[in-house]
Amino acid sequence: MSVGTRPMKPLSVELRLRASRLDVRAQFRVAPGRVCALVGRAGSGKSGLLKAVAGMMPAQGGRVALGADAVYDSAARIDLPAHQRKLAWLDGHGHLVPHLSVRQNLLFGAQGSPHVGALTVVPDDIVNWLDLGGVLGQRPHQLPAAMRFKLALGRALISSPNALLLDDPLGQVPEAEHDALLDLLADVAARFRLPVVLVSPRMHDVIRLADDVVILHEGRVASAGPTAQILSDVSLSTFLEGLHAGSVLEGEVKRHDIEWLLSEVDLGGQRVSVPAMLHPVGTKVRVKLRARDVTLHRDVPVDTSCTNHVRGRITQIMLAGEHGVYGAVGIELDRSVDPLNPQVLPGLPLWGLLTRKSIQQMGWSPGQPCVVSFKAMALAVSAWR
C-alpha cells in the first residue's frame, strides 16, 4: 500500500471562536505540500484556533474547507465531528492505545478510513521510513519518547488524513532528539502532499519546518506570509520573541573549513561563517541571527573578534518612545548581481537592536550604507527543505 497517493486539496480556514476568554478571529490557507506555522506570544489563541479547525473545540462562526468541500460552515449549518473531518491531530501526548502493540496501534489508525480500507498488514513504506520494524510487537510504554512520537506520527499518516495538525508534537521528547524528528516532520508535507499546520513554542521548530507563518496577537492576525520575510520584519518583533527576536535569512552552504571547524553560507551573494555543520555543500539552510547580536559600522572594523561583516543599507529606525533605551534598525543587505541575469532583486532583510544613544551618536538614518557585523557563534543554522 502507498499512503498519500490520492490528490490532496488545500486547507482553508476562516474562524471566529472564544478561547481562554479571548475573542479569536483568524483566517489562513495552506496548500498541499506546504507547512503553515501559527506563531505569537503565549495566550494569543494559537492552540485554540488549531483545536477549532480540528473540530475539538466549538467555533462561533466561519468556515473550514478542503478545496470546495466544507467540514465546517456556520452559514450552511455544516459542522462535521472531528473524526469525519479527517484532519489528523498530533500533539506531545501521542494518545496511543496502551494495551495495543505498536503494530496494532498503527493498524488502529486505518480504521474507518474509506481511502485505506481494512488493513491487516502495516504498510512497509511507513514502517521502514519511521524505523519501526524492530518494535512492532512492543507496547507504547516500552518505547522511548522519540519512538512513541514516531508511532503516533505513523498512525496519523496511515489514517490517510486530509491534513495534518501539529500542536507542539515534540513537547514530550528530550530536546537532544528533536533535530532527527524535525527532519522526519520536514519530509511529511512533500512525501504525503499534505497541508500541514504547526503550533510550537520553539521558534527553532518553526524555522526548520514552516514555509509560511501566521502571526497571532490577542486573537487577531497581525501578519502572514513567507517565513523568512515575516520573521525578519522589524515591525513585527513585539509579537514574537522579545529580546530573542531577530532575523531569519535563507541561504546555501558553500564550503566547509575542516581546520577551523567552520562552514560558509551564501546569503544573497555575501558569505558568512557559521559553526561547522554536517549539511553538505549545496544544502539550502535558514540562518537565525538575534537582533541583539548585531553591531553596525560605517566600514569594515579592524581589531575585532567578529568574523562576519556584510554590507547593506538602513531602511528604517524604530525608537521605543521618545525617551526609550533602545531602537530597532531595519537593514536591507546588498545583493550581488549575476551579470548573466542582471535583474534587480531586493536584498535580504535583517534588523538590529541598538541603544538609542548609539543610534543618535552615530547619526544613523534611513538610506545610509552600513556594515553589519556579528560573530559566527551568534548564528543558529538549520537545513530547510
mmCIF file of C-alpha atoms in Angstrom:
data_model
loop_
_atom_site.group_PDB
_atom_site.id
_atom_site.type_symbol
_atom_site.label_atom_id
_atom_site.label_comp_id
_atom_site.label_asym_id
_atom_site.label_seq_id
_atom_site.Cartn_x
_atom_site.Cartn_y
_atom_site.Cartn_z
ATOM 1 C CA MET A 1 0.000 0.000 0.000
ATOM 2 C CA SER A 2 1.231 3.504 -0.754
ATOM 3 C CA VAL A 3 -0.007 6.166 1.616
ATOM 4 C CA GLY A 4 -0.583 9.677 0.300
ATOM 5 C CA THR A 5 -1.056 8.930 -3.438
ATOM 6 C CA ARG A 6 -4.581 10.388 -3.693
ATOM 7 C CA PRO A 7 -4.964 14.010 -4.842
ATOM 8 C CA MET A 8 -4.871 16.441 -1.928
ATOM 9 C CA LYS A 9 -6.789 19.695 -1.501
ATOM 10 C CA PRO A 10 -5.793 22.983 0.138
ATOM 11 C CA LEU A 11 -6.985 23.650 3.667
ATOM 12 C CA SER A 12 -8.816 26.969 4.034
ATOM 13 C CA VAL A 13 -9.673 28.391 7.463
ATOM 14 C CA GLU A 14 -11.779 31.383 8.443
ATOM 15 C CA LEU A 15 -12.981 31.106 12.031
ATOM 16 C CA ARG A 16 -14.382 33.006 14.987
ATOM 17 C CA LEU A 17 -14.200 31.430 18.435
ATOM 18 C CA ARG A 18 -13.716 32.023 22.138
ATOM 19 C CA ALA A 19 -10.540 30.570 23.621
ATOM 20 C CA SER A 20 -9.466 31.270 27.221
ATOM 21 C CA ARG A 21 -11.608 34.431 27.359
ATOM 22 C CA LEU A 22 -10.024 35.581 24.110
ATOM 23 C CA ASP A 23 -12.065 36.533 21.064
ATOM 24 C CA VAL A 24 -10.214 34.857 18.171
ATOM 25 C CA ARG A 25 -10.825 35.861 14.552
ATOM 26 C CA ALA A 26 -8.382 34.457 12.033
ATOM 27 C CA GLN A 27 -8.061 33.162 8.516
ATOM 28 C CA PHE A 28 -5.344 31.392 6.554
ATOM 29 C CA ARG A 29 -4.865 28.916 3.709
ATOM 30 C CA VAL A 30 -2.396 26.032 3.389
ATOM 31 C CA ALA A 31 -1.667 24.396 0.041
ATOM 32 C CA PRO A 32 -0.868 20.665 -0.234
ATOM 33 C CA GLY A 33 2.800 20.016 0.436
ATOM 34 C CA ARG A 34 3.303 23.193 2.492
ATOM 35 C CA VAL A 35 3.655 23.885 6.209
ATOM 36 C CA CYS A 36 1.989 26.885 7.829
ATOM 37 C CA ALA A 37 3.005 27.799 11.388
ATOM 38 C CA LEU A 38 0.776 29.745 13.757
ATOM 39 C CA VAL A 39 3.129 31.876 15.867
ATOM 40 C CA GLY A 40 2.803 34.530 18.537
ATOM 41 C CA ARG A 41 3.194 35.084 22.262
ATOM 42 C CA ALA A 42 1.636 32.654 24.770
ATOM 43 C CA GLY A 43 -2.094 33.226 25.066
ATOM 44 C CA SER A 44 -2.526 34.651 21.560
ATOM 45 C CA GLY A 45 -5.032 31.952 20.584
ATOM 46 C CA LYS A 46 -2.865 29.569 18.525
ATOM 47 C CA SER A 47 -3.786 26.218 20.093
ATOM 48 C CA GLY A 48 -7.454 27.191 20.467
ATOM 49 C CA LEU A 49 -7.630 28.042 16.780
ATOM 50 C CA LEU A 50 -5.968 24.749 15.833
ATOM 51 C CA LYS A 51 -8.409 22.777 18.004
ATOM 52 C CA ALA A 52 -11.368 24.569 16.414
ATOM 53 C CA VAL A 53 -10.045 23.637 12.958
ATOM 54 C CA ALA A 54 -9.845 20.001 14.071
ATOM 55 C CA GLY A 55 -13.375 20.048 15.476
ATOM 56 C CA MET A 56 -12.115 19.569 19.046
ATOM 57 C CA MET A 57 -13.366 22.997 20.194
ATOM 58 C CA PRO A 58 -16.598 24.743 19.176
ATOM 59 C CA ALA A 59 -16.393 27.724 16.842
ATOM 60 C CA GLN A 60 -18.777 30.665 16.858
ATOM 61 C CA GLY A 61 -18.779 31.079 13.115
ATOM 62 C CA GLY A 62 -16.811 30.903 9.909
ATOM 63 C CA ARG A 63 -15.720 28.137 7.583
ATOM 64 C CA VAL A 64 -13.160 25.317 7.364
ATOM 65 C CA ALA A 65 -12.846 23.679 3.960
ATOM 66 C CA LEU A 66 -10.724 21.268 1.969
ATOM 67 C CA GLY A 67 -10.842 22.629 -1.545
ATOM 68 C CA ALA A 68 -14.520 23.373 -2.143
ATOM 69 C CA ASP A 69 -15.693 20.842 0.451
ATOM 70 C CA ALA A 70 -16.601 22.385 3.812
ATOM 71 C CA VAL A 71 -16.142 20.422 7.018
ATOM 72 C CA TYR A 72 -17.450 23.402 8.973
ATOM 73 C CA ASP A 73 -19.619 26.213 7.624
ATOM 74 C CA SER A 74 -21.732 28.162 10.090
ATOM 75 C CA ALA A 75 -23.806 29.812 7.331
ATOM 76 C CA ALA A 76 -24.607 26.460 5.687
ATOM 77 C CA ARG A 77 -25.040 24.733 9.089
ATOM 78 C CA ILE A 78 -22.284 22.219 8.362
ATOM 79 C CA ASP A 79 -20.332 21.008 11.389
ATOM 80 C CA LEU A 80 -18.738 17.616 10.884
ATOM 81 C CA PRO A 81 -17.441 15.893 14.027
ATOM 82 C CA ALA A 82 -13.686 15.620 14.393
ATOM 83 C CA HIS A 83 -13.405 12.025 13.155
ATOM 84 C CA GLN A 84 -15.300 12.846 9.951
ATOM 85 C CA ARG A 85 -13.127 15.862 9.114
ATOM 86 C CA LYS A 86 -10.143 13.539 8.615
ATOM 87 C CA LEU A 87 -7.713 16.163 9.909
ATOM 88 C CA ALA A 88 -5.033 14.171 11.719
ATOM 89 C CA TRP A 89 -4.146 15.619 15.135
ATOM 90 C CA LEU A 90 -0.705 15.110 16.667
ATOM 91 C CA ASP A 91 0.410 16.647 19.956
ATOM 92 C CA GLY A 92 3.059 15.828 22.529
ATOM 93 C CA HIS A 93 0.929 13.216 24.277
ATOM 94 C CA GLY A 94 0.518 10.912 21.267
ATOM 95 C CA HIS A 95 -2.745 9.413 22.596
ATOM 96 C CA LEU A 96 -1.578 5.877 21.870
ATOM 97 C CA VAL A 97 -3.656 2.899 22.959
ATOM 98 C CA PRO A 98 -1.588 1.447 25.840
ATOM 99 C CA HIS A 99 -2.839 -2.165 25.710
ATOM 100 C CA LEU A 100 -2.211 -2.495 21.958
ATOM 101 C CA SER A 101 1.143 -3.323 20.364
ATOM 102 C CA VAL A 102 2.969 -0.954 18.014
ATOM 103 C CA ARG A 103 1.615 -2.931 15.058
ATOM 104 C CA GLN A 104 -1.941 -2.800 16.418
ATOM 105 C CA ASN A 105 -1.674 0.928 17.137
ATOM 106 C CA LEU A 106 -0.611 1.542 13.547
ATOM 107 C CA LEU A 107 -3.477 -0.544 12.169
ATOM 108 C CA PHE A 108 -5.851 1.249 14.525
ATOM 109 C CA GLY A 109 -5.109 4.407 12.567
ATOM 110 C CA ALA A 110 -6.627 2.889 9.411
ATOM 111 C CA GLN A 111 -9.987 2.035 10.985
ATOM 112 C CA GLY A 112 -12.846 3.855 9.339
ATOM 113 C CA SER A 113 -10.732 5.359 6.549
ATOM 114 C CA PRO A 114 -12.533 4.985 3.189
ATOM 115 C CA HIS A 115 -9.223 5.591 1.392
ATOM 116 C CA VAL A 116 -7.338 2.848 3.203
ATOM 117 C CA GLY A 117 -9.887 0.121 3.883
ATOM 118 C CA ALA A 118 -9.421 -2.763 6.311
ATOM 119 C CA LEU A 119 -5.698 -3.285 6.781
ATOM 120 C CA THR A 120 -4.265 -6.435 8.291
ATOM 121 C CA VAL A 121 -0.612 -5.714 7.470
ATOM 122 C CA VAL A 122 1.169 -2.493 8.348
ATOM 123 C CA PRO A 123 2.457 -0.754 5.167
ATOM 124 C CA ASP A 124 6.179 -1.395 4.719
ATOM 125 C CA ASP A 125 6.839 2.123 3.441
ATOM 126 C CA ILE A 126 5.614 3.646 6.703
ATOM 127 C CA VAL A 127 7.437 1.089 8.894
ATOM 128 C CA ASN A 128 10.736 1.496 7.045
ATOM 129 C CA TRP A 129 10.548 5.282 6.857
ATOM 130 C CA LEU A 130 9.930 5.566 10.610
ATOM 131 C CA ASP A 131 12.326 2.716 11.505
ATOM 132 C CA LEU A 132 9.649 0.861 13.489
ATOM 133 C CA GLY A 133 10.369 -2.624 12.151
ATOM 134 C CA GLY A 134 12.180 -3.793 15.284
ATOM 135 C CA VAL A 135 9.499 -2.737 17.769
ATOM 136 C CA LEU A 136 6.224 -3.814 16.118
ATOM 137 C CA GLY A 137 5.492 -6.329 18.862
ATOM 138 C CA GLN A 138 6.151 -3.959 21.772
ATOM 139 C CA ARG A 139 3.663 -1.758 23.585
ATOM 140 C CA PRO A 140 3.883 2.037 23.809
ATOM 141 C CA HIS A 141 5.113 2.144 27.423
ATOM 142 C CA GLN A 142 8.139 0.058 26.425
ATOM 143 C CA LEU A 143 9.294 2.660 23.905
ATOM 144 C CA PRO A 144 11.405 5.784 24.474
ATOM 145 C CA ALA A 145 9.696 9.123 23.875
ATOM 146 C CA ALA A 146 11.162 9.616 20.392
ATOM 147 C CA MET A 147 9.896 6.206 19.262
ATOM 148 C CA ARG A 148 6.438 6.906 20.711
ATOM 149 C CA PHE A 149 6.379 10.083 18.654
ATOM 150 C CA LYS A 150 7.240 8.105 15.505
ATOM 151 C CA LEU A 151 4.468 5.651 16.294
ATOM 152 C CA ALA A 152 1.918 8.436 16.762
ATOM 153 C CA LEU A 153 3.049 10.058 13.507
ATOM 154 C CA GLY A 154 2.811 6.770 11.636
ATOM 155 C CA ARG A 155 -0.666 6.072 12.990
ATOM 156 C CA ALA A 156 -1.807 9.551 11.950
ATOM 157 C CA LEU A 157 -0.489 9.143 8.402
ATOM 158 C CA ILE A 158 -1.886 5.628 7.941
ATOM 159 C CA SER A 159 -5.341 7.089 8.608
ATOM 160 C CA SER A 160 -4.974 8.794 5.194
ATOM 161 C CA PRO A 161 -5.816 12.275 6.521
ATOM 162 C CA ASN A 162 -6.808 15.344 4.530
ATOM 163 C CA ALA A 163 -4.339 17.477 6.509
ATOM 164 C CA LEU A 164 -2.007 17.203 9.487
ATOM 165 C CA LEU A 165 -2.413 19.456 12.536
ATOM 166 C CA LEU A 166 0.622 19.621 14.859
ATOM 167 C CA ASP A 167 0.268 21.098 18.353
ATOM 168 C CA ASP A 168 3.753 21.035 19.931
ATOM 169 C CA PRO A 169 4.265 17.424 18.757
ATOM 170 C CA LEU A 170 7.770 17.194 20.296
ATOM 171 C CA GLY A 171 6.714 18.551 23.665
ATOM 172 C CA GLN A 172 7.388 15.256 25.497
ATOM 173 C CA VAL A 173 10.589 14.348 23.638
ATOM 174 C CA PRO A 174 14.043 15.197 25.093
ATOM 175 C CA GLU A 175 15.447 18.229 23.303
ATOM 176 C CA ALA A 176 18.602 16.360 22.268
ATOM 177 C CA GLU A 177 16.458 14.167 19.990
ATOM 178 C CA HIS A 178 14.461 16.964 18.358
ATOM 179 C CA ASP A 179 16.623 17.523 15.268
ATOM 180 C CA ALA A 180 16.243 13.988 13.899
ATOM 181 C CA LEU A 181 12.471 14.103 14.429
ATOM 182 C CA LEU A 182 12.216 17.545 12.850
ATOM 183 C CA ASP A 183 13.886 16.005 9.784
ATOM 184 C CA LEU A 184 11.045 13.457 9.666
ATOM 185 C CA LEU A 185 8.390 16.149 10.009
ATOM 186 C CA ALA A 186 10.077 18.213 7.305
ATOM 187 C CA ASP A 187 9.648 15.232 4.978
ATOM 188 C CA VAL A 188 5.930 14.773 5.694
ATOM 189 C CA ALA A 189 4.431 17.631 3.686
ATOM 190 C CA ALA A 190 6.299 16.782 0.481
ATOM 191 C CA ARG A 191 6.198 12.983 0.827
ATOM 192 C CA PHE A 192 2.463 12.813 1.512
ATOM 193 C CA ARG A 193 1.422 16.068 -0.218
ATOM 194 C CA LEU A 194 -0.480 17.155 2.868
ATOM 195 C CA PRO A 195 -1.363 20.639 4.067
ATOM 196 C CA VAL A 196 0.325 20.891 7.487
ATOM 197 C CA VAL A 197 -0.426 23.405 10.251
ATOM 198 C CA LEU A 198 2.093 23.747 13.104
ATOM 199 C CA VAL A 199 1.915 25.293 16.563
ATOM 200 C CA SER A 200 5.149 25.130 18.583
ATOM 201 C CA PRO A 201 6.587 27.166 21.473
ATOM 202 C CA ARG A 202 10.055 26.753 19.950
ATOM 203 C CA MET A 203 10.935 29.139 17.144
ATOM 204 C CA HIS A 204 13.600 26.670 16.011
ATOM 205 C CA ASP A 205 10.815 24.251 15.002
ATOM 206 C CA VAL A 206 9.095 26.983 13.003
ATOM 207 C CA ILE A 207 12.316 27.997 11.229
ATOM 208 C CA ARG A 208 13.090 24.363 10.378
ATOM 209 C CA LEU A 209 9.625 23.385 9.103
ATOM 210 C CA ALA A 210 7.434 26.281 8.031
ATOM 211 C CA ASP A 211 7.014 27.610 4.512
ATOM 212 C CA ASP A 212 4.635 30.295 5.757
ATOM 213 C CA VAL A 213 3.733 31.807 9.115
ATOM 214 C CA VAL A 214 0.640 33.477 10.515
ATOM 215 C CA ILE A 215 1.342 35.780 13.474
ATOM 216 C CA LEU A 216 -1.472 35.921 16.015
ATOM 217 C CA HIS A 217 -1.672 38.750 18.532
ATOM 218 C CA GLU A 218 -4.502 38.797 21.062
ATOM 219 C CA GLY A 219 -6.639 36.630 18.802
ATOM 220 C CA ARG A 220 -6.111 38.592 15.586
ATOM 221 C CA VAL A 221 -3.843 38.018 12.586
ATOM 222 C CA ALA A 222 -1.076 40.609 12.874
ATOM 223 C CA SER A 223 0.666 39.478 9.686
ATOM 224 C CA ALA A 224 1.077 36.459 7.414
ATOM 225 C CA GLY A 225 3.398 35.419 4.619
ATOM 226 C CA PRO A 226 6.631 33.537 3.779
ATOM 227 C CA THR A 227 8.568 32.511 6.874
ATOM 228 C CA ALA A 228 11.846 34.347 6.295
ATOM 229 C CA GLN A 229 10.109 37.545 5.238
ATOM 230 C CA ILE A 230 7.725 37.707 8.191
ATOM 231 C CA LEU A 231 10.202 36.596 10.863
ATOM 232 C CA SER A 232 12.711 39.216 9.681
ATOM 233 C CA ASP A 233 10.235 42.114 9.764
ATOM 234 C CA VAL A 234 11.355 44.607 12.406
ATOM 235 C CA SER A 235 7.820 45.953 12.843
ATOM 236 C CA LEU A 236 6.558 42.533 13.976
ATOM 237 C CA SER A 237 9.182 41.844 16.653
ATOM 238 C CA THR A 238 6.888 42.781 19.529
ATOM 239 C CA PHE A 239 4.544 39.924 18.633
ATOM 240 C CA LEU A 240 7.292 37.291 18.650
ATOM 241 C CA GLU A 241 10.265 36.524 20.905
ATOM 242 C CA GLY A 242 11.022 39.791 22.676
ATOM 243 C CA LEU A 243 14.769 40.134 23.263
ATOM 244 C CA HIS A 244 15.360 36.809 21.462
ATOM 245 C CA ALA A 245 13.704 38.064 18.270
ATOM 246 C CA GLY A 246 15.794 38.632 15.187
ATOM 247 C CA SER A 247 16.087 37.777 11.517
ATOM 248 C CA VAL A 248 15.762 34.557 9.530
ATOM 249 C CA LEU A 249 17.881 34.528 6.374
ATOM 250 C CA GLU A 250 17.726 31.866 3.673
ATOM 251 C CA GLY A 251 20.989 30.787 2.095
ATOM 252 C CA GLU A 252 23.071 27.913 0.753
ATOM 253 C CA VAL A 253 26.054 26.008 2.152
ATOM 254 C CA LYS A 254 29.126 26.807 0.039
ATOM 255 C CA ARG A 255 32.187 25.456 1.867
ATOM 256 C CA HIS A 256 33.426 23.618 4.940
ATOM 257 C CA ASP A 257 36.627 24.646 6.708
ATOM 258 C CA ILE A 258 37.821 21.487 8.460
ATOM 259 C CA GLU A 259 40.842 23.175 10.068
ATOM 260 C CA TRP A 260 38.796 25.793 11.930
ATOM 261 C CA LEU A 261 35.553 23.790 12.215
ATOM 262 C CA LEU A 262 33.563 26.419 10.369
ATOM 263 C CA SER A 263 31.232 26.390 7.393
ATOM 264 C CA GLU A 264 30.437 29.117 4.878
ATOM 265 C CA VAL A 265 26.902 30.065 3.867
ATOM 266 C CA ASP A 266 25.965 32.296 0.946
ATOM 267 C CA LEU A 267 23.328 34.902 1.857
ATOM 268 C CA GLY A 268 22.224 36.649 -1.321
ATOM 269 C CA GLY A 269 25.771 36.807 -2.668
ATOM 270 C CA GLN A 270 27.576 37.600 0.598
ATOM 271 C CA ARG A 271 29.247 34.809 2.533
ATOM 272 C CA VAL A 272 29.219 34.366 6.293
ATOM 273 C CA SER A 273 30.974 31.921 8.601
ATOM 274 C CA VAL A 274 28.897 29.697 10.883
ATOM 275 C CA PRO A 275 29.791 26.879 13.298
ATOM 276 C CA ALA A 276 30.695 23.708 11.386
ATOM 277 C CA MET A 277 27.682 21.705 10.256
ATOM 278 C CA LEU A 278 27.105 18.300 8.704
ATOM 279 C CA HIS A 279 24.938 19.588 5.856
ATOM 280 C CA PRO A 280 26.692 19.013 2.505
ATOM 281 C CA VAL A 281 27.662 21.807 0.119
ATOM 282 C CA GLY A 282 24.604 22.938 -1.818
ATOM 283 C CA THR A 283 22.158 22.398 1.059
ATOM 284 C CA LYS A 284 19.528 25.114 1.453
ATOM 285 C CA VAL A 285 19.601 26.438 5.014
ATOM 286 C CA ARG A 286 17.977 29.053 7.208
ATOM 287 C CA VAL A 287 20.182 31.190 9.438
ATOM 288 C CA LYS A 288 18.789 32.805 12.607
ATOM 289 C CA LEU A 289 20.505 35.954 13.871
ATOM 290 C CA ARG A 290 19.245 37.629 17.022
ATOM 291 C CA ALA A 291 18.808 41.389 16.725
ATOM 292 C CA ARG A 292 20.734 41.950 19.961
ATOM 293 C CA ASP A 293 23.828 40.246 18.445
ATOM 294 C CA VAL A 294 24.102 42.764 15.588
ATOM 295 C CA THR A 295 26.546 45.709 15.541
ATOM 296 C CA LEU A 296 26.620 48.448 12.880
ATOM 297 C CA HIS A 297 29.670 50.217 11.414
ATOM 298 C CA ARG A 298 30.440 52.758 8.721
ATOM 299 C CA ASP A 299 33.094 50.436 7.297
ATOM 300 C CA VAL A 300 34.533 47.008 7.996
ATOM 301 C CA PRO A 301 36.025 47.215 11.512
ATOM 302 C CA VAL A 302 39.549 46.137 12.391
ATOM 303 C CA ASP A 303 40.829 44.512 15.575
ATOM 304 C CA THR A 304 37.535 42.745 16.324
ATOM 305 C CA SER A 305 36.558 39.195 17.249
ATOM 306 C CA CYS A 306 33.593 39.323 14.855
ATOM 307 C CA THR A 307 34.360 37.300 11.720
ATOM 308 C CA ASN A 308 31.246 38.258 9.760
ATOM 309 C CA HIS A 309 30.875 41.648 8.071
ATOM 310 C CA VAL A 310 28.146 42.091 5.451
ATOM 311 C CA ARG A 311 27.207 45.272 3.641
ATOM 312 C CA GLY A 312 23.752 46.766 3.490
ATOM 313 C CA ARG A 313 21.628 49.875 3.736
ATOM 314 C CA ILE A 314 19.416 51.132 6.576
ATOM 315 C CA THR A 315 15.723 51.040 5.667
ATOM 316 C CA GLN A 316 14.042 52.206 8.874
ATOM 317 C CA ILE A 317 14.626 53.090 12.520
ATOM 318 C CA MET A 318 12.005 52.470 15.190
ATOM 319 C CA LEU A 319 12.681 54.028 18.590
ATOM 320 C CA ALA A 320 10.976 52.678 21.708
ATOM 321 C CA GLY A 321 9.382 56.011 22.576
ATOM 322 C CA GLU A 322 10.976 59.446 22.729
ATOM 323 C CA HIS A 323 12.959 58.587 25.862
ATOM 324 C CA GLY A 324 13.266 54.806 25.381
ATOM 325 C CA VAL A 325 16.506 52.932 25.947
ATOM 326 C CA TYR A 326 16.757 51.177 22.602
ATOM 327 C CA GLY A 327 15.723 51.286 18.963
ATOM 328 C CA ALA A 328 15.254 48.729 16.213
ATOM 329 C CA VAL A 329 17.173 49.356 12.995
ATOM 330 C CA GLY A 330 15.927 47.712 9.809
ATOM 331 C CA ILE A 331 18.552 46.862 7.177
ATOM 332 C CA GLU A 332 18.481 45.515 3.635
ATOM 333 C CA LEU A 333 21.621 43.570 2.725
ATOM 334 C CA ASP A 334 23.394 44.277 -0.560
ATOM 335 C CA ARG A 335 22.782 41.559 -3.111
ATOM 336 C CA SER A 336 25.380 40.615 -5.727
ATOM 337 C CA VAL A 337 24.173 40.902 -9.308
ATOM 338 C CA ASP A 338 24.634 37.995 -11.717
ATOM 339 C CA PRO A 339 25.961 39.544 -14.973
ATOM 340 C CA LEU A 340 24.139 36.820 -16.939
ATOM 341 C CA ASN A 341 20.879 37.689 -15.174
ATOM 342 C CA PRO A 342 21.102 41.370 -14.217
ATOM 343 C CA GLN A 343 17.611 41.716 -12.791
ATOM 344 C CA VAL A 344 17.414 43.843 -9.647
ATOM 345 C CA LEU A 345 16.340 41.742 -6.671
ATOM 346 C CA PRO A 346 15.598 43.017 -3.171
ATOM 347 C CA GLY A 347 18.300 42.257 -0.633
ATOM 348 C CA LEU A 348 17.707 40.051 2.379
ATOM 349 C CA PRO A 349 16.163 41.973 5.284
ATOM 350 C CA LEU A 350 17.525 41.889 8.816
ATOM 351 C CA TRP A 351 17.413 44.140 11.827
ATOM 352 C CA GLY A 352 19.483 45.036 14.837
ATOM 353 C CA LEU A 353 18.605 46.150 18.343
ATOM 354 C CA LEU A 354 20.751 49.136 19.373
ATOM 355 C CA THR A 355 20.643 51.637 22.211
ATOM 356 C CA ARG A 356 19.038 54.970 21.433
ATOM 357 C CA LYS A 357 22.339 56.583 22.440
ATOM 358 C CA SER A 358 24.386 54.657 19.856
ATOM 359 C CA ILE A 359 21.829 55.402 17.123
ATOM 360 C CA GLN A 360 21.973 59.141 17.829
ATOM 361 C CA GLN A 361 25.736 59.366 18.356
ATOM 362 C CA MET A 362 26.425 57.533 15.100
ATOM 363 C CA GLY A 363 23.792 59.610 13.311
ATOM 364 C CA TRP A 364 22.153 56.577 11.721
ATOM 365 C CA SER A 365 19.220 57.335 9.426
ATOM 366 C CA PRO A 366 17.306 55.548 6.640
ATOM 367 C CA GLY A 367 19.138 55.344 3.324
ATOM 368 C CA GLN A 368 22.634 55.253 4.778
ATOM 369 C CA PRO A 369 25.018 52.413 3.812
ATOM 370 C CA CYS A 370 26.375 50.346 6.688
ATOM 371 C CA VAL A 371 28.372 47.262 7.586
ATOM 372 C CA VAL A 372 26.605 44.672 9.730
ATOM 373 C CA SER A 373 28.934 42.679 11.984
ATOM 374 C CA PHE A 374 28.292 39.587 14.093
ATOM 375 C CA LYS A 375 30.168 36.581 15.442
ATOM 376 C CA ALA A 376 29.937 33.160 13.822
ATOM 377 C CA MET A 377 28.776 31.739 17.161
ATOM 378 C CA ALA A 378 25.819 34.151 17.139
ATOM 379 C CA LEU A 379 24.242 32.236 14.232
ATOM 380 C CA ALA A 380 21.941 29.250 14.507
ATOM 381 C CA VAL A 381 21.667 27.248 11.268
ATOM 382 C CA SER A 382 19.156 24.603 10.251
ATOM 383 C CA ALA A 383 18.536 22.771 6.981
ATOM 384 C CA TRP A 384 15.477 23.884 5.133
ATOM 385 C CA ARG A 385 13.541 21.501 2.942
#
